[in-house]
Tab-separated table of N, CA and C in Angstrom:
chain	number	residue	atom	x	y	z
L	1	MET	N	10.626	10.279	3.283
L	1	MET	CA	9.458	9.431	4.064
L	1	MET	C	9.564	9.740	6.067
L	2	THR	N	8.702	9.757	7.193
L	2	THR	CA	8.578	10.485	7.880
L	2	THR	C	8.743	8.914	8.754
L	3	ILE	N	9.388	9.117	10.596
L	3	ILE	CA	9.516	8.016	10.880
L	3	ILE	C	8.622	6.920	11.024
L	4	ASP	N	7.254	8.082	11.438
L	4	ASP	CA	5.813	7.642	11.405
L	4	ASP	C	5.365	6.630	10.472
L	5	HIS	N	5.790	7.258	9.373
L	5	HIS	CA	5.044	6.650	8.018
L	5	HIS	C	5.811	5.114	8.528
L	6	VAL	N	7.589	5.238	8.266
L	6	VAL	CA	8.464	4.221	8.283
L	6	VAL	C	7.653	3.008	9.246
L	7	SER	N	7.576	3.233	10.578
L	7	SER	CA	6.880	2.581	11.126
L	7	SER	C	5.874	2.113	10.785
L	8	ALA	N	4.975	2.815	10.821
L	8	ALA	CA	3.432	1.995	10.577
L	8	ALA	C	3.348	1.072	8.987
L	9	ASP	N	4.555	1.454	8.178
L	9	ASP	CA	4.663	0.409	7.132
L	9	ASP	C	5.242	-0.607	7.429
L	10	ASP	N	6.406	-0.708	8.263
L	10	ASP	CA	6.946	-1.820	8.664
L	10	ASP	C	5.421	-2.371	9.507
L	11	ARG	N	5.091	-2.141	10.547
L	11	ARG	CA	4.154	-2.925	10.845
L	11	ARG	C	3.495	-3.351	10.596
L	12	ILE	N	2.678	-2.707	9.620
L	12	ILE	CA	1.814	-3.405	8.080
L	12	ILE	C	2.538	-4.191	7.534
L	13	ARG	N	4.049	-4.463	7.274
L	13	ARG	CA	4.534	-5.348	6.151
L	13	ARG	C	4.543	-6.695	7.120
L	14	THR	N	5.076	-6.143	8.685
L	14	THR	CA	4.656	-6.990	9.774
L	14	THR	C	3.697	-8.543	9.791
L	15	SER	N	2.805	-7.886	9.674
L	15	SER	CA	1.237	-8.212	10.210
L	15	SER	C	1.015	-8.806	8.969
L	16	GLN	N	1.229	-8.621	7.845
L	16	GLN	CA	0.725	-8.973	6.031
L	16	GLN	C	1.813	-10.436	6.707
L	17	ALA	N	2.885	-10.051	6.332
L	17	ALA	CA	3.612	-10.999	6.378
L	17	ALA	C	3.082	-12.580	7.626
L	18	GLN	N	2.756	-12.192	8.469
L	18	GLN	CA	2.223	-12.539	9.448
L	18	GLN	C	1.183	-14.150	9.035
L	19	VAL	N	-0.012	-12.605	8.556
L	19	VAL	CA	-1.423	-13.103	8.036
L	19	VAL	C	-1.461	-14.339	7.010
L	20	ILE	N	-0.098	-13.506	5.911
L	20	ILE	CA	-0.034	-14.844	4.771
L	20	ILE	C	0.894	-16.296	5.415
L	21	ALA	N	1.701	-16.344	6.522
L	21	ALA	CA	2.119	-17.382	6.772
L	21	ALA	C	0.986	-18.089	7.080
L	22	ARG	N	0.139	-17.905	7.424
L	22	ARG	CA	-0.901	-18.079	8.815
L	22	ARG	C	-1.753	-19.205	7.570
L	23	MET	N	-2.369	-18.409	6.623
L	23	MET	CA	-3.001	-19.072	5.194
L	23	MET	C	-1.885	-19.739	4.392
L	24	GLN	N	-0.864	-19.857	4.570
L	24	GLN	CA	-0.557	-21.077	3.606
L	24	GLN	C	-0.231	-22.124	4.284
L	25	ALA	N	-0.500	-22.257	5.508
L	25	ALA	CA	-0.120	-22.602	6.591
L	25	ALA	C	-1.453	-23.585	6.610
L	26	ASP	N	-2.692	-23.266	6.658
L	26	ASP	CA	-4.045	-23.656	6.655
L	26	ASP	C	-4.858	-23.038	6.155
L	27	PRO	N	-4.823	-23.500	4.424
L	27	PRO	CA	-5.679	-22.670	3.375
L	27	PRO	C	-7.220	-22.903	4.066
L	28	ALA	N	-7.374	-23.943	4.458
L	28	ALA	CA	-8.608	-24.463	4.184
L	28	ALA	C	-9.410	-23.333	5.798
L	29	ALA	N	-8.957	-23.183	6.597
L	29	ALA	CA	-9.178	-22.161	7.534
L	29	ALA	C	-9.431	-20.813	7.054
L	30	CYS	N	-9.328	-20.716	6.017
L	30	CYS	CA	-8.996	-19.617	5.261
L	30	CYS	C	-11.146	-19.387	4.775
L	31	GLN	N	-11.702	-20.771	4.301
L	31	GLN	CA	-12.596	-19.993	3.476
L	31	GLN	C	-13.694	-19.950	4.892
L	32	ARG	N	-14.448	-18.987	4.566
L	32	ARG	CA	-15.465	-18.194	5.633
L	32	ARG	C	-16.743	-17.947	5.280
L	33	THR	N	-17.908	-17.763	5.809
L	33	THR	CA	-18.872	-17.213	5.676
L	33	THR	C	-19.279	-15.912	6.567
L	34	TYR	N	-19.623	-14.372	6.270
L	34	TYR	CA	-19.439	-13.536	7.097
L	34	TYR	C	-21.014	-13.638	7.072
L	35	VAL	N	-21.375	-12.845	8.135
L	35	VAL	CA	-22.909	-12.119	8.336
L	35	VAL	C	-23.094	-11.077	8.756
L	36	THR	N	-24.059	-10.602	7.744
L	36	THR	CA	-24.576	-8.997	8.589
L	36	THR	C	-25.656	-9.517	8.637
L	37	THR	N	-26.805	-8.778	9.730
L	37	THR	CA	-27.806	-8.536	9.684
L	37	THR	C	-28.274	-7.078	10.120
L	38	GLY	N	-29.650	-6.935	9.273
L	38	GLY	CA	-30.428	-5.810	9.223
L	38	GLY	C	-31.589	-5.294	10.099
L	39	ARG	N	-31.517	-4.762	11.313
L	39	ARG	CA	-33.129	-5.185	11.629
L	39	ARG	C	-34.220	-3.518	11.537
L	40	ILE	N	-35.483	-3.535	10.712
L	40	ILE	CA	-35.895	-2.128	11.000
L	40	ILE	C	-37.339	-2.808	11.875
L	41	GLY	N	-37.580	-1.719	12.427
L	41	GLY	CA	-38.612	-2.174	13.442
L	41	GLY	C	-39.647	-0.513	12.794
L	42	VAL	N	-40.239	0.934	13.545
L	42	VAL	CA	-40.949	1.461	13.579
L	42	VAL	C	-39.941	2.414	12.259
L	43	GLY	N	-40.251	3.086	11.225
L	43	GLY	CA	-39.609	3.911	10.552
L	43	GLY	C	-38.671	3.252	9.619
L	44	LEU	N	-37.571	3.896	9.081
L	44	LEU	CA	-36.697	3.100	7.934
L	44	LEU	C	-35.469	2.708	8.922
L	45	ALA	N	-35.299	3.339	9.623
L	45	ALA	CA	-33.761	2.605	10.649
L	45	ALA	C	-33.717	1.453	10.027
L	46	CYS	N	-32.276	1.341	10.150
L	46	CYS	CA	-31.970	-0.255	10.127
L	46	CYS	C	-30.776	-0.473	10.288
L	47	GLN	N	-30.982	-1.148	11.836
L	47	GLN	CA	-29.808	-1.406	12.638
L	47	GLN	C	-28.865	-2.185	11.889
L	48	LEU	N	-27.822	-2.759	12.158
L	48	LEU	CA	-26.486	-3.630	11.014
L	48	LEU	C	-26.454	-4.004	12.366
L	49	GLU	N	-25.486	-5.498	12.276
L	49	GLU	CA	-25.053	-5.499	13.437
L	49	GLU	C	-24.715	-7.120	12.518
L	50	GLN	N	-22.705	-7.260	12.636
L	50	GLN	CA	-22.187	-8.147	12.312
L	50	GLN	C	-20.989	-8.833	13.196
L	51	GLY	N	-21.532	-9.528	14.251
L	51	GLY	CA	-20.205	-10.285	15.572
L	51	GLY	C	-20.424	-8.792	16.646
L	52	HIS	N	-19.569	-8.342	17.033
L	52	HIS	CA	-19.619	-7.471	17.621
L	52	HIS	C	-19.993	-5.707	16.915
L	53	THR	N	-19.881	-5.741	15.981
L	53	THR	CA	-19.656	-4.718	15.216
L	53	THR	C	-21.518	-4.262	14.837
L	54	THR	N	-21.371	-2.603	15.642
L	54	THR	CA	-23.004	-2.133	15.117
L	54	THR	C	-22.956	-0.968	13.947
L	55	ALA	N	-23.846	-0.731	13.324
L	55	ALA	CA	-23.516	0.925	12.315
L	55	ALA	C	-25.566	1.148	12.013
L	56	ILE	N	-25.409	1.894	11.550
L	56	ILE	CA	-27.251	2.363	11.299
L	56	ILE	C	-27.168	2.931	10.350
L	57	THR	N	-27.974	2.676	8.983
L	57	THR	CA	-28.550	3.371	8.096
L	57	THR	C	-30.184	3.516	7.942
L	58	ASP	N	-30.357	4.458	7.493
L	58	ASP	CA	-31.874	5.130	7.213
L	58	ASP	C	-31.371	6.342	5.857
L	59	LEU	N	-32.607	6.491	5.840
L	59	LEU	CA	-32.923	7.720	4.886
L	59	LEU	C	-33.351	8.732	5.310
L	60	GLY	N	-33.112	10.102	4.117
L	60	GLY	CA	-33.820	10.911	4.686
L	60	GLY	C	-35.138	11.494	4.695
L	61	PRO	N	-35.620	12.564	5.060
L	61	PRO	CA	-37.151	12.498	5.374
L	61	PRO	C	-38.057	12.821	4.308
L	62	ALA	N	-37.347	13.089	3.060
L	62	ALA	CA	-37.685	13.510	1.577
L	62	ALA	C	-38.431	12.067	1.464
L	63	MET	N	-37.581	11.143	1.617
L	63	MET	CA	-38.129	9.638	1.352
L	63	MET	C	-38.396	8.977	2.374
L	64	GLY	N	-39.026	9.622	3.204
L	64	GLY	CA	-39.490	8.978	5.067
L	64	GLY	C	-38.982	7.872	5.799
L	65	GLY	N	-37.616	8.566	5.534
L	65	GLY	CA	-37.085	7.989	7.082
L	65	GLY	C	-36.664	9.387	7.797
L	66	ASP	N	-35.401	8.759	9.226
L	66	ASP	CA	-35.049	10.402	10.291
L	66	ASP	C	-33.795	10.732	9.691
L	67	ALA	N	-33.602	10.516	8.888
L	67	ALA	CA	-31.836	10.194	8.516
L	67	ALA	C	-31.042	10.037	9.683
L	68	ALA	N	-31.192	9.135	10.134
L	68	ALA	CA	-30.108	8.349	11.914
L	68	ALA	C	-29.366	7.996	11.806
L	69	GLY	N	-28.652	7.668	9.932
L	69	GLY	CA	-27.545	7.093	9.540
L	69	GLY	C	-27.252	7.516	8.220
L	70	PRO	N	-26.318	7.090	7.848
L	70	PRO	CA	-25.747	7.287	6.675
L	70	PRO	C	-26.500	6.622	5.680
L	71	SER	N	-27.483	6.272	4.465
L	71	SER	CA	-27.680	5.810	3.381
L	71	SER	C	-27.227	4.463	3.307
L	72	PRO	N	-27.796	3.360	2.626
L	72	PRO	CA	-27.203	2.361	2.696
L	72	PRO	C	-25.711	2.367	1.490
L	73	GLY	N	-26.855	3.442	0.334
L	73	GLY	CA	-25.525	3.363	-0.917
L	73	GLY	C	-24.488	3.987	-0.144
L	74	PHE	N	-24.239	4.811	0.511
L	74	PHE	CA	-23.182	5.327	1.053
L	74	PHE	C	-21.923	4.557	1.398
L	75	TYR	N	-22.858	2.869	2.527
L	75	TYR	CA	-21.947	2.016	3.136
L	75	TYR	C	-21.630	0.980	1.874
L	76	ALA	N	-22.286	0.927	1.270
L	76	ALA	CA	-21.794	0.563	0.016
L	76	ALA	C	-20.899	0.883	-1.125
L	77	ARG	N	-20.809	2.122	-1.014
L	77	ARG	CA	-19.506	2.680	-2.197
L	77	ARG	C	-18.131	2.988	-0.888
L	78	SER	N	-19.057	3.367	0.587
L	78	SER	CA	-17.414	3.429	1.176
L	78	SER	C	-16.921	1.743	1.380
L	79	ALA	N	-17.485	0.971	1.410
L	79	ALA	CA	-16.792	-0.365	1.557
L	79	ALA	C	-16.006	-0.686	0.034
L	80	ILE	N	-16.316	-0.457	-0.831
L	80	ILE	CA	-15.854	-0.166	-2.241
L	80	ILE	C	-14.259	0.350	-1.527
L	81	ALA	N	-14.980	2.257	-1.410
L	81	ALA	CA	-13.636	3.228	-1.503
L	81	ALA	C	-12.519	2.263	-0.236
L	82	GLY	N	-13.053	1.735	0.900
L	82	GLY	CA	-12.312	1.511	1.919
L	82	GLY	C	-11.180	0.131	1.399
L	83	CYS	N	-12.173	-0.924	0.808
L	83	CYS	CA	-11.680	-2.035	0.613
L	83	CYS	C	-10.080	-2.064	-0.543
L	84	VAL	N	-10.948	-1.292	-1.457
L	84	VAL	CA	-9.991	-0.610	-2.832
L	84	VAL	C	-8.523	0.059	-1.930
L	85	GLY	N	-8.709	1.161	-1.675
L	85	GLY	CA	-7.239	1.441	-1.148
L	85	GLY	C	-6.578	0.999	-0.118
L	86	ILE	N	-7.135	0.096	0.863
L	86	ILE	CA	-6.778	-0.872	2.311
L	86	ILE	C	-6.141	-1.883	0.905
L	87	ALA	N	-6.624	-2.543	-0.104
L	87	ALA	CA	-5.515	-3.732	-0.854
L	87	ALA	C	-4.880	-3.380	-1.444
L	88	ILE	N	-4.665	-2.059	-1.960
L	88	ILE	CA	-3.669	-1.061	-2.425
L	88	ILE	C	-2.670	-0.533	-1.920
L	89	LYS	N	-3.001	-0.320	-0.584
L	89	LYS	CA	-1.700	-0.223	0.554
L	89	LYS	C	-1.006	-1.092	0.802
L	90	MET	N	-2.110	-1.695	1.525
L	90	MET	CA	-1.267	-3.110	1.791
L	90	MET	C	-0.511	-3.977	0.825
L	91	LEU	N	-0.660	-4.237	-0.308
L	91	LEU	CA	0.403	-4.514	-1.232
L	91	LEU	C	1.656	-3.947	-1.995
L	92	ALA	N	0.994	-2.503	-1.945
L	92	ALA	CA	1.782	-1.548	-1.436
L	92	ALA	C	3.560	-1.745	-0.419
L	93	VAL	N	3.002	-2.003	0.546
L	93	VAL	CA	3.984	-1.769	1.420
L	93	VAL	C	4.589	-3.383	1.250
L	94	ARG	N	4.101	-4.240	0.890
L	94	ARG	CA	4.679	-5.790	0.991
L	94	ARG	C	5.741	-5.839	-0.421
L	95	GLU	N	5.118	-4.571	-1.026
L	95	GLU	CA	6.142	-4.778	-2.552
L	95	GLU	C	7.178	-3.495	-2.417
L	96	GLY	N	7.723	-3.269	-1.025
L	96	GLY	CA	8.784	-2.128	-0.491
L	96	GLY	C	8.288	-1.277	-1.890
L	97	LEU	N	6.637	-0.497	-1.715
L	97	LEU	CA	6.882	0.979	-1.758
L	97	LEU	C	6.154	2.014	-0.744
L	98	CYS	N	6.617	3.304	-1.215
L	98	CYS	CA	6.332	4.215	-0.240
L	98	CYS	C	4.568	5.132	-1.242
L	99	LEU	N	4.067	5.045	-0.737
L	99	LEU	CA	2.908	5.952	-0.970
L	99	LEU	C	2.406	6.990	0.195
L	100	ASP	N	2.942	8.365	-0.446
L	100	ASP	CA	2.773	9.510	0.579
L	100	ASP	C	1.067	9.384	1.021
L	101	ALA	N	0.469	8.847	0.071
L	101	ALA	CA	-1.045	9.829	0.207
L	101	ALA	C	-1.948	8.299	-0.651
L	102	LEU	N	-2.876	8.279	-0.660
L	102	LEU	CA	-4.190	7.686	-1.515
L	102	LEU	C	-5.603	8.244	-1.492
L	103	THR	N	-5.907	7.784	-2.226
L	103	THR	CA	-7.423	8.901	-2.186
L	103	THR	C	-7.926	7.322	-3.048
L	104	VAL	N	-9.197	7.133	-2.465
L	104	VAL	CA	-9.988	5.966	-3.612
L	104	VAL	C	-11.843	7.107	-3.505
L	105	THR	N	-12.123	7.418	-4.847
L	105	THR	CA	-13.437	7.929	-4.859
L	105	THR	C	-14.072	6.974	-5.821
L	106	VAL	N	-15.537	6.390	-5.493
L	106	VAL	CA	-16.355	6.044	-6.324
L	106	VAL	C	-17.745	6.530	-5.990
L	107	GLU	N	-17.291	6.779	-7.805
L	107	GLU	CA	-19.555	7.589	-8.236
L	107	GLU	C	-19.789	6.337	-8.925
L	108	THR	N	-21.129	6.962	-8.891
L	108	THR	CA	-22.355	5.323	-9.068
L	108	THR	C	-23.251	6.839	-9.756
L	109	ASP	N	-23.330	6.245	-11.099
L	109	ASP	CA	-24.766	6.822	-11.478
L	109	ASP	C	-26.410	5.870	-11.346
L	110	PHE	N	-26.716	7.084	-11.256
L	110	PHE	CA	-28.654	5.969	-10.992
L	110	PHE	C	-29.544	6.942	-11.516
L	111	ASP	N	-30.204	5.925	-11.823
L	111	ASP	CA	-31.913	6.701	-12.238
L	111	ASP	C	-32.879	6.465	-11.039
L	112	ASP	N	-32.669	7.203	-10.631
L	112	ASP	CA	-33.410	7.083	-8.703
L	112	ASP	C	-34.654	6.763	-9.102
L	113	THR	N	-35.591	7.294	-10.788
L	113	THR	CA	-36.947	6.482	-10.307
L	113	THR	C	-36.789	5.092	-10.302
L	114	ALA	N	-36.218	4.338	-11.009
L	114	ALA	CA	-36.275	2.860	-10.539
L	114	ALA	C	-36.224	2.623	-9.433
L	115	ILE	N	-35.956	2.681	-8.302
L	115	ILE	CA	-36.145	2.353	-6.924
L	115	ILE	C	-38.006	2.607	-6.238
L	116	MET	N	-38.665	3.403	-7.057
L	116	MET	CA	-39.816	3.338	-7.115
L	116	MET	C	-40.425	2.549	-7.725
L	117	GLY	N	-40.411	2.114	-8.959
L	117	GLY	CA	-40.876	1.104	-10.180
L	117	GLY	C	-41.158	1.973	-11.274
L	118	LEU	N	-40.922	3.357	-11.174
L	118	LEU	CA	-41.213	4.208	-12.878
L	118	LEU	C	-40.296	4.170	-13.764
L	119	GLY	N	-40.670	3.505	-15.080
L	119	GLY	CA	-40.019	3.863	-15.705
L	119	GLY	C	-39.306	2.372	-16.686
L	120	SER	N	-38.648	2.479	-16.928
L	120	SER	CA	-37.942	0.692	-17.826
L	120	SER	C	-37.059	0.831	-17.372
L	121	SER	N	-36.246	1.606	-16.388
L	121	SER	CA	-34.791	1.497	-15.839
L	121	SER	C	-34.182	0.348	-14.906
L	122	ARG	N	-33.469	-0.262	-14.687
L	122	ARG	CA	-33.399	-1.060	-13.198
L	122	ARG	C	-32.746	-0.313	-12.001
L	123	ALA	N	-32.788	-0.669	-11.334
L	123	ALA	CA	-32.650	0.137	-9.922
L	123	ALA	C	-30.778	0.108	-9.838
L	124	SER	N	-30.246	-1.078	-10.296
L	124	SER	CA	-28.946	-1.333	-10.066
L	124	SER	C	-28.205	0.017	-10.682
L	125	PRO	N	-26.644	0.407	-10.268
L	125	PRO	CA	-26.025	1.287	-11.052
L	125	PRO	C	-26.277	1.281	-12.403
L	126	ILE	N	-25.953	2.321	-13.633
L	126	ILE	CA	-26.206	3.110	-14.995
L	126	ILE	C	-24.318	2.689	-14.865
L	127	ARG	N	-23.052	3.172	-14.271
L	127	ARG	CA	-22.042	2.788	-14.905
L	127	ARG	C	-21.523	3.576	-13.401
L	128	SER	N	-20.523	2.917	-13.112
L	128	SER	CA	-19.655	3.097	-11.852
L	128	SER	C	-18.058	4.263	-12.087
L	129	ARG	N	-17.400	4.715	-11.439
L	129	ARG	CA	-16.436	4.641	-11.781
L	129	ARG	C	-15.693	4.839	-10.140
L	130	VAL	N	-14.632	4.459	-10.245
L	130	VAL	CA	-13.016	3.654	-8.850
L	130	VAL	C	-12.001	4.799	-9.686
L	131	ILE	N	-11.946	6.109	-8.544
L	131	ILE	CA	-11.020	6.834	-8.791
L	131	ILE	C	-9.823	7.200	-7.974
L	132	ILE	N	-8.607	6.584	-8.704
L	132	ILE	CA	-7.410	5.932	-7.412
L	132	ILE	C	-6.797	6.820	-7.663
L	133	GLY	N	-6.248	7.990	-6.868
L	133	GLY	CA	-4.967	8.728	-6.723
L	133	GLY	C	-4.254	8.406	-5.994
L	134	ILE	N	-3.107	8.559	-6.394
L	134	ILE	CA	-1.519	8.568	-5.315
L	134	ILE	C	-0.536	9.165	-5.670
L	135	VAL	N	0.203	9.668	-4.581
L	135	VAL	CA	1.320	11.092	-4.303
L	135	VAL	C	2.249	9.303	-3.853
L	136	SER	N	3.188	9.288	-4.675
L	136	SER	CA	4.542	8.528	-4.900
L	136	SER	C	5.453	9.052	-5.452
L	137	THR	N	7.068	8.957	-5.305
L	137	THR	CA	7.981	8.954	-5.236
L	137	THR	C	8.607	7.906	-6.041
L	138	ASP	N	7.939	6.548	-6.002
L	138	ASP	CA	8.268	5.095	-7.102
L	138	ASP	C	7.944	5.488	-7.886
L	139	ASP	N	8.804	5.259	-8.760
L	139	ASP	CA	8.466	4.384	-10.563
L	139	ASP	C	6.873	3.864	-10.628
L	140	PRO	N	6.220	4.664	-11.383
L	140	PRO	CA	4.939	5.021	-11.999
L	140	PRO	C	4.727	3.846	-11.946
L	141	GLU	N	5.076	3.190	-13.209
L	141	GLU	CA	5.377	1.313	-13.410
L	141	GLU	C	4.603	0.958	-12.938
L	142	CYS	N	5.654	0.774	-11.614
L	142	CYS	CA	5.136	-0.488	-10.887
L	142	CYS	C	3.887	-0.163	-10.075
L	143	ILE	N	3.900	1.473	-9.193
L	143	ILE	CA	2.588	1.766	-9.040
L	143	ILE	C	1.295	0.851	-9.998
L	144	ALA	N	1.437	1.219	-11.009
L	144	ALA	CA	0.211	1.029	-12.337
L	144	ALA	C	0.422	-0.348	-11.784
L	145	GLU	N	1.120	-1.204	-11.631
L	145	GLU	CA	1.175	-2.608	-11.696
L	145	GLU	C	0.396	-3.920	-10.232
L	146	VAL	N	0.857	-2.450	-9.421
L	146	VAL	CA	0.664	-2.971	-7.871
L	146	VAL	C	-0.992	-2.582	-7.417
L	147	VAL	N	-1.192	-1.630	-8.233
L	147	VAL	CA	-2.997	-1.402	-7.792
L	147	VAL	C	-3.528	-2.541	-9.134
L	148	ASP	N	-3.149	-2.427	-10.350
L	148	ASP	CA	-3.791	-3.596	-11.270
L	148	ASP	C	-4.244	-4.748	-10.452
L	149	ARG	N	-2.946	-5.360	-9.800
L	149	ARG	CA	-2.979	-6.572	-8.588
L	149	ARG	C	-4.226	-6.713	-7.788
L	150	ALA	N	-3.750	-5.452	-7.173
L	150	ALA	CA	-5.020	-5.264	-5.662
L	150	ALA	C	-6.072	-5.564	-6.166
L	151	LEU	N	-6.807	-4.872	-7.528
L	151	LEU	CA	-7.433	-4.503	-8.114
L	151	LEU	C	-8.624	-5.817	-8.126
L	152	ASP	N	-7.589	-6.968	-8.884
L	152	ASP	CA	-7.826	-8.263	-9.360
L	152	ASP	C	-7.983	-8.576	-8.068
L	153	ARG	N	-7.562	-8.529	-6.375
L	153	ARG	CA	-7.426	-9.427	-5.127
L	153	ARG	C	-8.570	-8.953	-4.879
L	154	ASP	N	-9.581	-7.743	-5.283
L	154	ASP	CA	-9.909	-6.890	-3.935
L	154	ASP	C	-11.656	-7.255	-3.896
L	155	PRO	N	-11.836	-7.794	-3.351
L	155	PRO	CA	-13.403	-8.782	-3.220
L	155	PRO	C	-14.570	-7.769	-3.622
L	156	TRP	N	-14.583	-6.429	-2.920
L	156	TRP	CA	-15.761	-5.043	-3.297
L	156	TRP	C	-15.462	-4.929	-4.245
L	157	PHE	N	-14.300	-4.705	-5.053
L	157	PHE	CA	-14.346	-3.752	-6.427
L	157	PHE	C	-14.617	-5.017	-7.188
L	158	LEU	N	-14.757	-6.441	-6.970
L	158	LEU	CA	-14.846	-8.044	-7.300
L	158	LEU	C	-16.118	-7.815	-7.908
L	159	ALA	N	-17.042	-7.534	-6.627
L	159	ALA	CA	-18.393	-7.487	-6.602
L	159	ALA	C	-18.773	-6.449	-7.377
L	160	LEU	N	-18.227	-5.295	-7.346
L	160	LEU	CA	-19.239	-4.174	-8.416
L	160	LEU	C	-18.771	-4.598	-9.400
L	161	ARG	N	-17.834	-5.177	-10.045
L	161	ARG	CA	-17.498	-5.092	-11.779
L	161	ARG	C	-18.061	-6.692	-12.169
L	162	ASP	N	-17.860	-7.605	-11.416
L	162	ASP	CA	-18.252	-8.603	-11.951
L	162	ASP	C	-19.825	-9.433	-11.785
L	163	ALA	N	-20.526	-9.873	-12.659
L	163	ALA	CA	-22.030	-10.553	-12.137
L	163	ALA	C	-21.710	-11.714	-11.076
L	164	GLN	N	-22.700	-11.583	-10.845
L	164	GLN	CA	-22.584	-12.559	-8.918
L	164	GLN	C	-23.835	-13.208	-9.111
L	165	VAL	N	-23.663	-14.732	-8.220
L	165	VAL	CA	-25.360	-15.456	-8.274
L	165	VAL	C	-25.063	-14.635	-6.435
L	166	VAL	N	-26.787	-14.198	-6.445
L	166	VAL	CA	-26.784	-14.230	-5.132
L	166	VAL	C	-28.471	-14.572	-5.291
L	167	HIS	N	-28.443	-15.500	-3.850
L	167	HIS	CA	-29.408	-16.064	-3.470
L	167	HIS	C	-30.730	-15.420	-2.877
L	168	PRO	N	-31.554	-15.194	-3.092
L	168	PRO	CA	-32.756	-14.307	-2.053
L	168	PRO	C	-33.240	-15.350	-1.105
L	169	GLN	N	-33.643	-15.259	-0.128
L	169	GLN	CA	-34.523	-16.168	0.554
L	169	GLN	C	-35.772	-15.620	1.480
L	170	LEU	N	-36.909	-15.413	1.639
L	170	LEU	CA	-37.741	-14.898	2.127
L	170	LEU	C	-37.685	-16.237	3.272
L	171	ASP	N	-37.811	-15.444	4.658
L	171	ASP	CA	-37.828	-16.049	6.017
L	171	ASP	C	-39.568	-15.285	6.679
L	172	LEU	N	-40.640	-15.779	6.045
L	172	LEU	CA	-41.611	-14.998	6.764
L	172	LEU	C	-42.365	-15.589	7.850
L	173	HIS	N	-42.411	-14.992	8.816
L	173	HIS	CA	-43.177	-15.854	10.087
L	173	HIS	C	-44.929	-14.242	10.295
L	174	THR	N	-45.764	-14.833	10.606
L	174	THR	CA	-46.508	-14.554	11.352
L	174	THR	C	-46.349	-13.362	12.782
L	175	PRO	N	-47.322	-12.638	13.053
L	175	PRO	CA	-46.801	-11.914	14.147
L	175	PRO	C	-46.869	-13.318	15.328
L	176	ALA	N	-48.321	-13.910	15.194
L	176	ALA	CA	-48.372	-15.277	16.083
L	176	ALA	C	-47.086	-16.415	16.457
L	177	GLN	N	-46.513	-16.508	14.787
L	177	GLN	CA	-44.955	-17.498	15.046
L	177	GLN	C	-44.100	-16.394	15.412
L	178	SER	N	-44.095	-15.540	15.558
L	178	SER	CA	-42.685	-14.413	16.087
L	178	SER	C	-42.688	-14.380	17.605
L	179	SER	N	-43.983	-14.070	18.518
L	179	SER	CA	-44.095	-14.293	20.047
L	179	SER	C	-44.379	-15.576	20.354
L	180	SER	N	-43.977	-16.771	19.464
L	180	SER	CA	-44.123	-18.214	20.178
L	180	SER	C	-42.910	-18.275	20.230
L	181	ALA	N	-41.905	-17.831	18.945
L	181	ALA	CA	-40.936	-18.088	19.108
L	181	ALA	C	-39.901	-18.301	20.226
């Protein structure tokens, strides 16, 4: 393990210990609602905003978009890959394990006709795979146990894996209402 790797793991471990201590001291403060808003004007590009963070998503020209940003599916798979990888790394470091490399690949199979209402398939993924690659000299059984525990705690992996209740809400305004608001 290099000096940089040791210092990064020490920083991660110290930061995580501080967060855990704050959470244990005030669990009620950890109940939050995160709000992300997407706005679409002309075209299909969607401006995304959550607090001070912004991003853009769009479709390619074949679907009528301008390819101004990655597709929504890219962000969905990226959220899972990033969240799973970070969750595994955080827990491994707290457990004193050294991961020399960690790769998470998310594959989703779709019937693309469903998004256009063609055929009888649903637009949700048919199946998904989360492939986790780890390079480490630590005990493989310890690594596998950490991965299992991290997945059991990972919000975006669980959102993909488990059914959940989603409440759509339509807030419809006419142009006259929008200009006077």
